[in-house]
């Protein structure tokens, strides 16, 4: 009888043994972008099935539910999520204060368990993103049930190189609904990026509801037509379609986006452009301009002479707007634009000239600095920090401003040397509105304004910290961002096409350590990630994707 029991126990043990326990994995099984700091290949695979239980430590409910939602469709059953002080499930998420980087994580997969450790929920979230890429791309497609789902054993210890890893989106030139913005946030999250810079106001459209000033969206969110083709660029004639175009986000929709982003550990930074790029606001409230108007919401692209007037009434208006903006966006940073301000209206305005005299300013550049400093003082008073485009350096930088360096890297270098925080977004590498192919091939591509081009490989080659900075100065470079200006992106499909896979290359630039960067390796891993884009229904440029049939 004892022998029989022994045999039964042995048979039971054998039947419980994971058949993938001793399988050898190869590096091909680990195709993660951005490449982790360290990755140790191990023997055996974890089997996921409908009995797999996810458990989590305190404060990690959101991450556990996110993971269950990611995995459940392909398993064909809702995975059980369970909270324990000491997690005991097959997949365990736990905070670990010994991990020094607040976004860092450890992912340990063994045949019988998956453990993700992070010093914060964000770290856990990034561990989940790596786990996701160890699973077949088909898990992304909620219509696909997979009969056997295994994860290769591994030990990953990982952390980001830069604290700021951003993607920008201009919704002024073309407007995109909340559903598209959420799809963008999903992409940002998958790439372990953590900031969405939402460019909400432009000459061609004001896109955020402000309760105190309803005309901003009643009037400012709509234009009476849109330039066709190149219109004014490269000497093309101006023609317009005469079709009313517009749209805006209600405050409820803004809250929905901010909350969707927060669940993915993404901070949303709103941009309210001042004192230029303000034609749409002035069309709604001409009294805040220099000439009294009339103004119109712009129908063409480019730079406009219209600016806000430096009057007390205008400052009061902007402070009211920013007060509502601060109520909607909890981010430390508020972007106040500051780029491409033509000064001719201020040169011709007796009021602006009086302010220059009154404030002892040298010229209109210094008037722009005065304007930005006043707005900065207001926002600092509410515990926020401003970001401005690099033009705000010109008449003297506002005391606490962070600079976004877009006209090359010089602005970033100058700001870092003055001990100001810098985010690098140089047009040469980080402007994803450019073509992805050389001029002779551009006629087969969706139209864009400039013939300049930036390939995926060029984005990948980008080094955000300029060699001109010494070690101390280099600390002011907190990261980089891809910018997406949408003059020539009338549809969401084209936005995705311009962004992918260039943002994928940028994600490795901002996350991975310099010593792990390797174009050949990235290019190989990209082929795998492209399958994931397919399953997720993203439209992407195929120039760097190897066609297999
Ligand atoms: C910009 O591209 N005007 C910041």
XYZ file of C-alpha atoms in Angstrom, residues 434-448 453 488 494 497-498 500 502 540-543:
26
model
C 9.970 65.225 -41.602
C 10.107 62.680 -44.404
C 11.760 59.358 -43.661
C 13.345 59.037 -47.126
C 15.650 61.201 -49.296
C 14.201 63.786 -51.660
C 14.261 61.591 -54.777
C 11.914 59.090 -53.087
C 9.585 61.580 -51.440
C 6.946 61.681 -54.164
C 5.772 58.215 -53.064
C 5.218 59.404 -49.498
C 2.418 61.368 -47.823
C 3.152 65.062 -48.465
C 5.054 67.128 -45.922
C 14.422 63.757 -43.977
C 0.676 67.725 -43.058
C -0.580 59.542 -41.128
C 2.971 56.462 -40.038
C 5.210 59.422 -39.212
C 6.447 54.679 -36.088
C 10.963 56.592 -35.266
C 3.774 52.340 -39.490
C 6.445 53.194 -42.027
C 8.077 50.091 -43.484
C 11.385 51.519 -44.774
